[in-house]
Short mmCIF file of C-alpha atoms in Angstrom, two decimals:
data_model
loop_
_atom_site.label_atom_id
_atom_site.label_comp_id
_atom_site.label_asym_id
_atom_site.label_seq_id
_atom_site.Cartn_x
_atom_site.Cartn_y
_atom_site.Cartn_z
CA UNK H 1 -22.89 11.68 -23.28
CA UNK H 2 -21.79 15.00 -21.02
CA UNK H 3 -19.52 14.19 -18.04
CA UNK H 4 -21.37 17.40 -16.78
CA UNK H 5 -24.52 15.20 -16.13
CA UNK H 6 -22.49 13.51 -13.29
CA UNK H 7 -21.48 14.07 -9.60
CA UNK H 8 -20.46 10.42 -9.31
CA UNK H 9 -17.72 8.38 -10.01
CA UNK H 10 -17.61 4.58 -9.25
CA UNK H 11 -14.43 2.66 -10.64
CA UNK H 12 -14.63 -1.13 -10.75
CA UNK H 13 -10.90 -1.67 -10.85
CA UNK H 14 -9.52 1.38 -9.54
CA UNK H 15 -6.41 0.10 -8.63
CA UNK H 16 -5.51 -0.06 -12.29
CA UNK H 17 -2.48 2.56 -13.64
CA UNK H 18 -4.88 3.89 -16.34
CA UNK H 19 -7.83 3.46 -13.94
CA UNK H 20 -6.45 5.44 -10.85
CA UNK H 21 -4.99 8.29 -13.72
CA UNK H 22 -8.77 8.87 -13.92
CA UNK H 23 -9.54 8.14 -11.13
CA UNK H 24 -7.41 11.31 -9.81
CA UNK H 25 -8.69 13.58 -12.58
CA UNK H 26 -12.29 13.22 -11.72
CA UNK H 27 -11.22 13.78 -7.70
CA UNK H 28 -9.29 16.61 -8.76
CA UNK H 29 -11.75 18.50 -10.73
CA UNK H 30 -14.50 17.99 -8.29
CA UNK H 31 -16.43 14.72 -8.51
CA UNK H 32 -16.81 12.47 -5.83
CA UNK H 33 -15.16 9.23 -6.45
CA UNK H 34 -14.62 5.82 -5.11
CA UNK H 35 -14.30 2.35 -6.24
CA UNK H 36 -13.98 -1.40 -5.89
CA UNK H 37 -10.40 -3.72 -6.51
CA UNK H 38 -9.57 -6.92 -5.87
CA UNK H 39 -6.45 -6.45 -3.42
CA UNK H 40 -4.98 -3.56 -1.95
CA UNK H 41 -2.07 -1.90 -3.36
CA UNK H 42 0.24 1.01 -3.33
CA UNK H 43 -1.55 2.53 -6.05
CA UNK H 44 -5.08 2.16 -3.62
CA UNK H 45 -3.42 3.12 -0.56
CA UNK H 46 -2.28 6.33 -2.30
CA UNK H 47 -5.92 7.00 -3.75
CA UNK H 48 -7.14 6.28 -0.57
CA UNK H 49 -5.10 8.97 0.88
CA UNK H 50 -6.40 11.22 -1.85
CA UNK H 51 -9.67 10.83 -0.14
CA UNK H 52 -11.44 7.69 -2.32
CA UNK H 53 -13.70 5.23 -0.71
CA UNK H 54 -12.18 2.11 -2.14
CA UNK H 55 -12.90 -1.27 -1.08
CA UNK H 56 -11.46 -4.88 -1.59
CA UNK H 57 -14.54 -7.23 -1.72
CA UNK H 58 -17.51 -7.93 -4.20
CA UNK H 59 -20.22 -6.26 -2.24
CA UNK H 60 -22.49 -3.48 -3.19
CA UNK H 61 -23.30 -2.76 0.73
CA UNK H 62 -19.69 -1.24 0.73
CA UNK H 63 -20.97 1.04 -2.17
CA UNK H 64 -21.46 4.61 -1.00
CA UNK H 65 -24.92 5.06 -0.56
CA UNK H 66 -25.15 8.60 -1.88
CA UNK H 67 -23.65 6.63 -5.22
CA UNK H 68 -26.36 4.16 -4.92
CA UNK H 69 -28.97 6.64 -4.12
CA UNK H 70 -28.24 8.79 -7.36
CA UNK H 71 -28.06 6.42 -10.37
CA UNK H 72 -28.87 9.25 -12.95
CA UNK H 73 -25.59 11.04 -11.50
CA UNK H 74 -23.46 8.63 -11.14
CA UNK H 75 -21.05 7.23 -13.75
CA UNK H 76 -19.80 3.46 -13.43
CA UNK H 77 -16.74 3.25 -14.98
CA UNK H 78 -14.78 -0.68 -15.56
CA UNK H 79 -12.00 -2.49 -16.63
CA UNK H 80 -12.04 -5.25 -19.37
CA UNK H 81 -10.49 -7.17 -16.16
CA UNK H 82 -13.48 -7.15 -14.33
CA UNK H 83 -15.74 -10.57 -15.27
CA UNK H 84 -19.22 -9.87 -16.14
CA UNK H 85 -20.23 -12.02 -13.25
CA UNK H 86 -19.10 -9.40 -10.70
CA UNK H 87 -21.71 -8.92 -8.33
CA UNK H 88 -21.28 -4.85 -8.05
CA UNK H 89 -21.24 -5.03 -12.50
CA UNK H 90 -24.56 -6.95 -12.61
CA UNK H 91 -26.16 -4.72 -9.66
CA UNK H 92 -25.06 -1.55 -11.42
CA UNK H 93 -26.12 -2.81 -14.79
CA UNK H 94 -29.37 -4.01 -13.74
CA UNK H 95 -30.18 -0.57 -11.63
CA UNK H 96 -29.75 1.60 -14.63
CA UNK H 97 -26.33 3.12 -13.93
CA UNK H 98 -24.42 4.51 -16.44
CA UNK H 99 -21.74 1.82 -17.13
CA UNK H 100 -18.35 3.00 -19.74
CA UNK H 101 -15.57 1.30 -19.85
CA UNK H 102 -11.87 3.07 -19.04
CA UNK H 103 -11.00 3.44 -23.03
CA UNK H 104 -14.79 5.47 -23.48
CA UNK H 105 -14.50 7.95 -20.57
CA UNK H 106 -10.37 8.54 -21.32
CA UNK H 107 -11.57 9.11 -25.10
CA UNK H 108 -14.31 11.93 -23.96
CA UNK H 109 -11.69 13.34 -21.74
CA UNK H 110 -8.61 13.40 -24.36
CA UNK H 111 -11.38 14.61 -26.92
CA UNK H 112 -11.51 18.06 -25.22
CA UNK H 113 -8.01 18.57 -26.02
CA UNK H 114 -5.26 19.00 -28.18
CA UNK H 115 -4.16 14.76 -28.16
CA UNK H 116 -0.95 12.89 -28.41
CA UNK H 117 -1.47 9.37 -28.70
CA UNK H 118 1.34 7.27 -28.45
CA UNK H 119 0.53 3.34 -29.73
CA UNK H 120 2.57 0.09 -30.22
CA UNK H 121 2.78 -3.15 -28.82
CA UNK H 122 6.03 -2.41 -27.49
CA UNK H 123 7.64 0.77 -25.80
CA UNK H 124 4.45 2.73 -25.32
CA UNK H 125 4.50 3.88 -21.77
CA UNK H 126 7.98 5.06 -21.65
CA UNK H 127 7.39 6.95 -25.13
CA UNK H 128 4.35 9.04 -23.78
CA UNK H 129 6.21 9.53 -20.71
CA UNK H 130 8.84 10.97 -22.48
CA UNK H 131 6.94 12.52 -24.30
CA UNK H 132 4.81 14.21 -21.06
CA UNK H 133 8.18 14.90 -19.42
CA UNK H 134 9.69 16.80 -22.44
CA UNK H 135 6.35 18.98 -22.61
CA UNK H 136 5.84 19.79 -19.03
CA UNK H 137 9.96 20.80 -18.78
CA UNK H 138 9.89 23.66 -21.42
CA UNK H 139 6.28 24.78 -20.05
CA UNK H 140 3.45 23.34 -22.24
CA UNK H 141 0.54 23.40 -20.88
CA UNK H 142 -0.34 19.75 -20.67
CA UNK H 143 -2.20 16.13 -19.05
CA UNK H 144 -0.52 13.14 -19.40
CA UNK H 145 -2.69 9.77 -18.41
CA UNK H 146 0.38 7.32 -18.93
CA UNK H 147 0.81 3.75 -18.07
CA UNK H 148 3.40 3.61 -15.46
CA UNK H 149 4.46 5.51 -13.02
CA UNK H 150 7.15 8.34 -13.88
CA UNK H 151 10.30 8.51 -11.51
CA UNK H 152 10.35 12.44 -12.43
CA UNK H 153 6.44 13.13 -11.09
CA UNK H 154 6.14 9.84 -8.84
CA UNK H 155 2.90 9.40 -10.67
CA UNK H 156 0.99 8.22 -13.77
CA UNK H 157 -1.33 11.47 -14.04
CA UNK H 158 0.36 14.79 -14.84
CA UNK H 159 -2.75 17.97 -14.30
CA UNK H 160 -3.26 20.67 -16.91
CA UNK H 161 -3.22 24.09 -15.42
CA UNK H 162 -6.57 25.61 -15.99
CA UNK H 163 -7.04 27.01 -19.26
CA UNK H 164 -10.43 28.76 -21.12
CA UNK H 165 -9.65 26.77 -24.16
CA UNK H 166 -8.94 23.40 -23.53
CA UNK H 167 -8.05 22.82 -27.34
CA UNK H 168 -5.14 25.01 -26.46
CA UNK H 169 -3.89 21.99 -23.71
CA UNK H 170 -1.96 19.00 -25.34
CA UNK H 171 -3.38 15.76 -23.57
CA UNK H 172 -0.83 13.24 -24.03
CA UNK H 173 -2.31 9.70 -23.49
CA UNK H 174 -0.96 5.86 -23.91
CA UNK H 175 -2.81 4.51 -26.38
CA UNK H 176 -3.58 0.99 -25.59
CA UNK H 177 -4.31 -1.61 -28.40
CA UNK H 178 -5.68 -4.56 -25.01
CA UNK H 179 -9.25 -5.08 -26.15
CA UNK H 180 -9.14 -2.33 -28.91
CA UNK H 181 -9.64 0.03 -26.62
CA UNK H 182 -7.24 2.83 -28.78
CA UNK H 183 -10.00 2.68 -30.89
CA UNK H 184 -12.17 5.81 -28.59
CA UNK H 185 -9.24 8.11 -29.45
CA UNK H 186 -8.64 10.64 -32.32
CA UNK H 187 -5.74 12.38 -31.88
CA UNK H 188 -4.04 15.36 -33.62
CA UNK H 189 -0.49 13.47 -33.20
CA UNK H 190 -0.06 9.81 -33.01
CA UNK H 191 3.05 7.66 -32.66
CA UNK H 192 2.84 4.05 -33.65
CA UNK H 193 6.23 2.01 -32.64
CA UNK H 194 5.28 -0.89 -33.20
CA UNK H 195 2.53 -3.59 -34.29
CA UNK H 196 3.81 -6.93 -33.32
CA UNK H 197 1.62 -9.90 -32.71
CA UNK H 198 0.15 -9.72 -29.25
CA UNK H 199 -3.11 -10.27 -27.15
CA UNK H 200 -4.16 -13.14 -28.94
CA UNK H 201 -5.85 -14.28 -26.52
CA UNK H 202 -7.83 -11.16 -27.60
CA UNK H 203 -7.55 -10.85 -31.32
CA UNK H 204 -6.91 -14.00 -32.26
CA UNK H 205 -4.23 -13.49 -34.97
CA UNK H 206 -1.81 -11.31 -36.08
CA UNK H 207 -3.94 -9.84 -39.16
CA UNK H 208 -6.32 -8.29 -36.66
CA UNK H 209 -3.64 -6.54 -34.29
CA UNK H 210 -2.81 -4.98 -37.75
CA UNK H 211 -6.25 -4.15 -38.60
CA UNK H 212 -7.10 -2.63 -34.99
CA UNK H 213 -3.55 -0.56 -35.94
CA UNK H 214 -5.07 0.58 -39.01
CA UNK H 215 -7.84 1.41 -37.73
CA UNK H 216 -6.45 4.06 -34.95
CA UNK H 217 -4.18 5.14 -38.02
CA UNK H 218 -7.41 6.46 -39.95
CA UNK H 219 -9.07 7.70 -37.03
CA UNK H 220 -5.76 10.77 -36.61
CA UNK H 221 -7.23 14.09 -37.73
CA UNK H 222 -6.61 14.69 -41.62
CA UNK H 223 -4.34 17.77 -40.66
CA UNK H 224 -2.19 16.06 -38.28
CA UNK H 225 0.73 13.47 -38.15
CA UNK H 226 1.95 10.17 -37.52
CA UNK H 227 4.91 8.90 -36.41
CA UNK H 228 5.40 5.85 -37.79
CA UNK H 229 8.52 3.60 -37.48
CA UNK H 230 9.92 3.06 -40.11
CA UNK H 231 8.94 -0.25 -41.75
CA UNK H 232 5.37 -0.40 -40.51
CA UNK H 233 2.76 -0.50 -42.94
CA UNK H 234 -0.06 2.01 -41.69
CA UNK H 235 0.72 5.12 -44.23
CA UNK H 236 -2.36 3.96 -46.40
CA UNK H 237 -4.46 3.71 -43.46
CA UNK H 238 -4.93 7.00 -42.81
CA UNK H 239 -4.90 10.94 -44.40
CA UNK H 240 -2.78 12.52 -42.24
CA UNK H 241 1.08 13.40 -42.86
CA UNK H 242 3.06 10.20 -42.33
CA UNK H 243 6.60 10.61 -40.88
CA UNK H 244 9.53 8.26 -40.03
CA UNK H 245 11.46 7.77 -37.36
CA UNK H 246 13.71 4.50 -36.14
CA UNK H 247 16.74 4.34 -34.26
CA UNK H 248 19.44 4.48 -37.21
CA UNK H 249 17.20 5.99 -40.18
CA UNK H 250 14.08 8.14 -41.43
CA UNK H 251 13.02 11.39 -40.96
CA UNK H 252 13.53 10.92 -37.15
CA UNK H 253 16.82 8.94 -36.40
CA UNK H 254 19.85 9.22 -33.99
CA UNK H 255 23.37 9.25 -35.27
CA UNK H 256 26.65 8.93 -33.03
CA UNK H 257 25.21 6.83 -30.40
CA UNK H 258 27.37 5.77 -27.94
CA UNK H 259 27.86 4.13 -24.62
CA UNK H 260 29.11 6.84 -21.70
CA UNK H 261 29.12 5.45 -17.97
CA UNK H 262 26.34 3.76 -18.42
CA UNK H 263 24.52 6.21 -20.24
CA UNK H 264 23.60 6.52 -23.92
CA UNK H 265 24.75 9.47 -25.98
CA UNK H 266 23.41 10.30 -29.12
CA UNK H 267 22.25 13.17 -31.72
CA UNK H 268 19.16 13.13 -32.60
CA UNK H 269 19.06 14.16 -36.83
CA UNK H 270 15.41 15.45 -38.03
CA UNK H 271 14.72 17.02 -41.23
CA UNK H 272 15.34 20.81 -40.29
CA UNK H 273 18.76 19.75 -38.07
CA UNK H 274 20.22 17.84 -35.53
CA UNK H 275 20.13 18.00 -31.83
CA UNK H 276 24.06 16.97 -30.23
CA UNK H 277 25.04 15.01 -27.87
CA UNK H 278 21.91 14.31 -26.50
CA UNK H 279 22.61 12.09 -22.51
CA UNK H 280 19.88 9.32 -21.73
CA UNK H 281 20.96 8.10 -18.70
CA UNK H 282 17.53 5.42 -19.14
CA UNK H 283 19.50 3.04 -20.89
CA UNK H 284 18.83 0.91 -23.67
CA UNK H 285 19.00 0.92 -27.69
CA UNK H 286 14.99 0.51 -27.38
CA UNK H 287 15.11 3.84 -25.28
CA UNK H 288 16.88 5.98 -27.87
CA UNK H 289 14.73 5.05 -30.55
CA UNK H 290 11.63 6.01 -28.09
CA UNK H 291 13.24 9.35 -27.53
CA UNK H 292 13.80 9.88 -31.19
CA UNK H 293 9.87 9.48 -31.35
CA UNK H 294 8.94 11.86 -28.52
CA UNK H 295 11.76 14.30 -29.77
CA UNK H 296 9.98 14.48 -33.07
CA UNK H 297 6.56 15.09 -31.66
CA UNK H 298 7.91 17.22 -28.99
CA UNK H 299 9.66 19.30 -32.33
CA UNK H 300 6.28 19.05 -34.11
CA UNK H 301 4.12 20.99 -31.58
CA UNK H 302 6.93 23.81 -31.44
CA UNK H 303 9.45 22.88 -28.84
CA UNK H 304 12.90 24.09 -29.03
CA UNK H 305 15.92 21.73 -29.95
CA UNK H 306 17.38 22.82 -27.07
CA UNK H 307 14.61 22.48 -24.27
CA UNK H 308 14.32 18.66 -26.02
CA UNK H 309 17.89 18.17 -25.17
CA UNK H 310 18.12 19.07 -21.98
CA UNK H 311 14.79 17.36 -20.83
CA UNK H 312 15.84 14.15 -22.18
CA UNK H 313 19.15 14.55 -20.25
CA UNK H 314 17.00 15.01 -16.85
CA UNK H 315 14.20 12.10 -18.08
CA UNK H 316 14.51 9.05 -15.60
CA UNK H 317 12.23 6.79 -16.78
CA UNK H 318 9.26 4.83 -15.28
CA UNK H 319 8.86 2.23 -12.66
CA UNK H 320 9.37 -1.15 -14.05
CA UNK H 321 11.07 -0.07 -17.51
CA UNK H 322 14.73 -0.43 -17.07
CA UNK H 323 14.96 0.45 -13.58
CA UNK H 324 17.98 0.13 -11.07
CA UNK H 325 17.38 -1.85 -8.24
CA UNK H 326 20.95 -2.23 -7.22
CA UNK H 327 23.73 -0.63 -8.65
CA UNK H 328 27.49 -0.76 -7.19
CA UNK H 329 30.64 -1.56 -8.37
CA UNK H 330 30.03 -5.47 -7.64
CA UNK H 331 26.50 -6.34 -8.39
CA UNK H 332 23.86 -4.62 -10.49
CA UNK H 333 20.43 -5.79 -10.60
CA UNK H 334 17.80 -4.34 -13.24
CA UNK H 335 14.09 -4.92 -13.16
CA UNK H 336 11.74 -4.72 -16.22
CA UNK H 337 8.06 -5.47 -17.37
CA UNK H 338 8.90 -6.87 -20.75
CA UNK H 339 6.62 -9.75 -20.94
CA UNK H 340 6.63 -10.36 -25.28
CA UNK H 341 10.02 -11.82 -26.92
CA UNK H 342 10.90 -8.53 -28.80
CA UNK H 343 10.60 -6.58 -25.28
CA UNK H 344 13.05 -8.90 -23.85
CA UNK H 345 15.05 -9.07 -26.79
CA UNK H 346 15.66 -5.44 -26.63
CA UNK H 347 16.20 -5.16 -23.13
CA UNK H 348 18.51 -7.95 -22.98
CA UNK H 349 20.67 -6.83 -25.91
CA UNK H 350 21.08 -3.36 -23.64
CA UNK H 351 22.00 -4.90 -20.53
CA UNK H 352 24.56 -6.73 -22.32
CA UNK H 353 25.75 -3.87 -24.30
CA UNK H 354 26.21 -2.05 -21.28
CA UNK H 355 27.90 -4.33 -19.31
CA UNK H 356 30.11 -6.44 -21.54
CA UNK H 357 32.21 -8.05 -19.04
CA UNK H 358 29.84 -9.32 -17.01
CA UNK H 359 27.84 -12.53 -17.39
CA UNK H 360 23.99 -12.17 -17.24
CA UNK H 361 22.10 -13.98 -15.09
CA UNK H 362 18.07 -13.08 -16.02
CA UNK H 363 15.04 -14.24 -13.71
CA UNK H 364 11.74 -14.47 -15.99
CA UNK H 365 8.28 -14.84 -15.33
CA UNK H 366 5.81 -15.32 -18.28
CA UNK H 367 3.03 -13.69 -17.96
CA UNK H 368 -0.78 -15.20 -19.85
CA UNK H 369 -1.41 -18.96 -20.23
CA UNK H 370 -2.38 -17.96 -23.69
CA UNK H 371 1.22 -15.71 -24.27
CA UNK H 372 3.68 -18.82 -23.20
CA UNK H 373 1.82 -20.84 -25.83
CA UNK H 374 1.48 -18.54 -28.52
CA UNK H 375 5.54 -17.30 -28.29
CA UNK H 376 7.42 -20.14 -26.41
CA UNK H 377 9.43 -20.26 -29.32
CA UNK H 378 10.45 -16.86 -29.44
CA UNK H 379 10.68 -16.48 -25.41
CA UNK H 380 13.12 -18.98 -26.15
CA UNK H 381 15.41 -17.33 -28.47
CA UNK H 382 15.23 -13.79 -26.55
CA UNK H 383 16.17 -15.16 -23.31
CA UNK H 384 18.96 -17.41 -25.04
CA UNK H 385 20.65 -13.82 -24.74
CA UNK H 386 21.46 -14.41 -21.49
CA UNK H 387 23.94 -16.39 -20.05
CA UNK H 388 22.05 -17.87 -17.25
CA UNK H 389 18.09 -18.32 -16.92
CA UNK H 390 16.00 -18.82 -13.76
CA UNK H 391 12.23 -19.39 -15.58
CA UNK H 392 9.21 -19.10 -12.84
CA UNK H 393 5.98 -20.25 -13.26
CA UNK H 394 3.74 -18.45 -16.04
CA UNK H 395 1.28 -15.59 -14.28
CA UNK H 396 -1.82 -16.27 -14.91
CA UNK H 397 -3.61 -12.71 -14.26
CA UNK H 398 -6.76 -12.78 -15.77
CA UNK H 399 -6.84 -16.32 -17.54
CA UNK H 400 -7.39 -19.38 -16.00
CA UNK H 401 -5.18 -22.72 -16.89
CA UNK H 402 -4.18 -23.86 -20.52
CA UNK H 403 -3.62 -27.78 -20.73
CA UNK H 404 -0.66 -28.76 -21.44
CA UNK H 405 0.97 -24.77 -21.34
CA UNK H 406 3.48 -24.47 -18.63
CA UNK H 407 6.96 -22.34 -18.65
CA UNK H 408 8.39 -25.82 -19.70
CA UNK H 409 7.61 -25.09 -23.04
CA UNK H 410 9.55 -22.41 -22.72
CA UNK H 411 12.50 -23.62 -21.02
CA UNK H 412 13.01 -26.85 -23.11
CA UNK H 413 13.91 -24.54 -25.84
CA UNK H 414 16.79 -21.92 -24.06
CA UNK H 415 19.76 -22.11 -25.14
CA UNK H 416 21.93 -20.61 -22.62
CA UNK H 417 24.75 -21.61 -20.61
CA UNK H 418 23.12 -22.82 -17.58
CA UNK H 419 18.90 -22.59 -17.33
CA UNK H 420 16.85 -23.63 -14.27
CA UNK H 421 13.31 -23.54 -13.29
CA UNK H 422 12.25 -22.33 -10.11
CA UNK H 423 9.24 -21.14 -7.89
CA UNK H 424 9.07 -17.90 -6.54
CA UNK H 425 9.32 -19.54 -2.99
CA UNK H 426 12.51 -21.08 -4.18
CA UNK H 427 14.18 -18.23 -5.81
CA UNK H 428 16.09 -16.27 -2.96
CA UNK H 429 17.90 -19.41 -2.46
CA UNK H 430 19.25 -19.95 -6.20
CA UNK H 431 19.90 -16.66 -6.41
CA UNK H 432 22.10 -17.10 -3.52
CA UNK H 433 23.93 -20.42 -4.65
CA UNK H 434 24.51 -18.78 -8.21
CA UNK H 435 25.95 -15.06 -7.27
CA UNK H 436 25.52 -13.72 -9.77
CA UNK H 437 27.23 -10.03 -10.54
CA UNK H 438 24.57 -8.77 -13.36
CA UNK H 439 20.99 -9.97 -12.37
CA UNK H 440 17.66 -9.18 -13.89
CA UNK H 441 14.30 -9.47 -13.05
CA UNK H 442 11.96 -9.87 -16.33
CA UNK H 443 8.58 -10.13 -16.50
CA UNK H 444 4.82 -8.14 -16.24
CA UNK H 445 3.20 -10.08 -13.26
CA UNK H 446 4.76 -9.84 -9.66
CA UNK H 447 7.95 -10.82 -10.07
CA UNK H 448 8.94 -7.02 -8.95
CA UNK H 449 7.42 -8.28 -4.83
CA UNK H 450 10.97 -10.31 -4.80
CA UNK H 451 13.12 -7.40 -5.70
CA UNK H 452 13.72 -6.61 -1.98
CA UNK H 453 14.67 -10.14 -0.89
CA UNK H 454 17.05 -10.24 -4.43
CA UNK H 455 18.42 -6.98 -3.03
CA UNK H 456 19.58 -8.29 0.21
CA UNK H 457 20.46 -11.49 -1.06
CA UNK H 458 22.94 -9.47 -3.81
CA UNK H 459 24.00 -7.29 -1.13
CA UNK H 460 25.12 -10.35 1.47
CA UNK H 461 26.70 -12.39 -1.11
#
């Protein structure tokens, strides 16, 4: 299939991060494009300002007829989220559209160009946006379709400038293992950082998240490279050149890391050098060792030590990953999507690392029926970190209700100081009674709608 065959673009779920990323390529190079979500958002509002005809209910009516009228030009692309029993996804199917899913139309478009795909259960989006921001800030020509949105762009979709030989653009892309959809992408560079049990409500065990890994592993072109941290087990899956990297050793690793003003300074050692006294002022152990990654690539497709240095000092993250709500000299409150144990064991161990005098006080919301059953346990134990828990009620996003699977299961097994459950209704108010100094928001539903009410509340107390 030839996206030149196309004038069209419908998106069911266009309010998506990856979804509106294409969303604004296809507007940008010419298409016409508009789409269907559930609820408006920032992220439609924005798209809609862009000039897409987007609308909020299940209705083909609200289709644009020049879409309808045109099936051989018009490409239907969807989200996994979208039920097969959506009205506009059975009319389109049933009409003869062209239906692809997000993961098939990003792997045509990556496919034209020189690709970066950055995997792992954990720490992907901030990676590839690290990896985006390095490239674009020593002049690479390059796209980034990323799954957050970058504080240093304001968006999730970084342009190419035009080029006559698109192999010559690097396309760096978040490589998402949900619903195997990695599996359309064959990059020249990968990163893997990590393959921990997830999506089961998908794959169903643990030994398939590592086959689906394996599987992207062999599908990197013979002449390029992964980057691999250390202690993963993909280097027989595939034939290109396998390098290390973690946050203390392999062929990638940092070395005098310490704690500045709330900023983390290390050098980052790789096996022609070291680059000094590299300043991440997006905090967090986790967030070296992802800038050790996207250093090494960033080094691998000829980028000088220094330009890596000094892009990493000016990276400032992406929305939801680590990110400053509040920060004074009384109160500090963080917000940030981890939403598996090992995410919030990370970012917990940071916060406290940073702020050693303070006690924690962390809000979480679980996110999946099918998550909170399959890792109450180790919820548990990451959130034990902290001295003080407030646990919501799980999100449900696209599952419906688990018998018997509540955040109870959850919070019968913390071990902190103090632990209470709450509603989101009811949280303002126990945030007030508690005052707490150090406060952070955890969690990948929409936990981040009460930030501005925690805000004032912090700031009155």
């Amino acid at each position: 299939m030839s996206l030149d065959q196309f004038k069209y673009i419908y998106f069911l779920g266009i309010g998506g991060i990856g979804m509106s990323a294409l969303a604004r390529w296809f507007r940008i190079n010419g298409y016409e494009v508009a789409g269907y979500d559930r609820t408006p958002t920032a992220l439609t509002n924005a798209l809609e300002a862009e000039g897409m005809a987007i609308h909020f209910t299940e209705d083909t009516q609200q289709i644009p007829a020049e879409f309808l009228a045109n099936p051989a030009q018009t490409l239907v692309v969807y989200t996994p989220a979208v039920p097969k029993t959506h009205a506009e996804y059975i009319y389109l199917t049933d009409h003869g559209f062209t239906l692809q899913k997000r993961s098939q139309v990003l792997g045509l478009l990556a496919g034209q160009m020189k690709t970066v795909g950055v995997a792992g259960t954990h720490g992907k989006t901030t990676t590839s946006s690290m990896v985006a921001h390095i490239l674009r800030d020593a002049g690479v020509n390059c796209a980034a379709f990323l799954g957050g949105i970058t504080n240093n762009y304001n968006t999730n979709f970084l342009l190419n400038e035009p080029a006559d030989n698109l192999r010559e653009v690097v396309c760096v892309v978040e490589a998402d293992e949900f619903d195997r959809s990695f599996l359309t992408l064959y990059p020249q560079l990968a990163i893997v950082t990590s393959t921990d049990a997830d999506h089961l409500d998908i794959y169903g065990a643990h030994d398939a998240v590592l086959e689906s890994f394996g599987l992207f592993a062999s599908q990197i072109a013979p002449d390029g490279v992964l980057f691999m941290k250390q202690g993963l087990t993909l280097a027989n899956k595939t034939n290109a050149t396998v390098k290390e990297y973690s946050l203390q050793n392999g062929d990638y690793c940092s070395q005098n890391l310490k704690i500045e003003n709330a900023a983390f300074v290390f050098d980052l050692v790789y096996p022609n050098g070291v680059i000094p006294d590299i300043r991440l002022t997006v905090p967090g152990f986790h967030n070296v060792e992802n800038a050790v990654a996207a250093g090494a690539v960033a080094l691998e497709l000829g980028v000088s030590a220094e330009a890596i240095r000094s892009a990493l000092t000016t990276y400032r993250g992406v929305r939801r990953r680590f990110e400053y709500i509040l920060k004074t000299d009384d109160v500090v409150l963080i917000d940030d999507y981890a939403h598996h144990p090992e995410e919030v064991r990370a970012f917990l161990s940071s916060v406290k690392a940073l702020y050693p005098d303070r006690e924690l006080t962390a809000v979480f919301q679980p996110h999946l029926f099918s998550r909170t059953r399959d890792f109450a346990e180790g919820f548990a134990e990451s959130l034990s970190l902290a001295d003080h828990v407030i646990l919501l009620d799980i999100y449900p996003a696209r599952e419906l209700p688990i018998e018997g699977v509540t955040s109870d299961l959850i919070f019968r097994a913390v071990q902190s100081k103090t632990k209470r459950q709450s509603t989101k209704a009811e949280l303002a108010g126990v945030v007030r009674d508690m005052k707490p100094s150090l406060l952070v928001t955890i969690g990948a539903g929409d936990i981040d709608q009460q930030l501005p009410v925690l805000k004032s509340v912090l700031i009155d107390q």
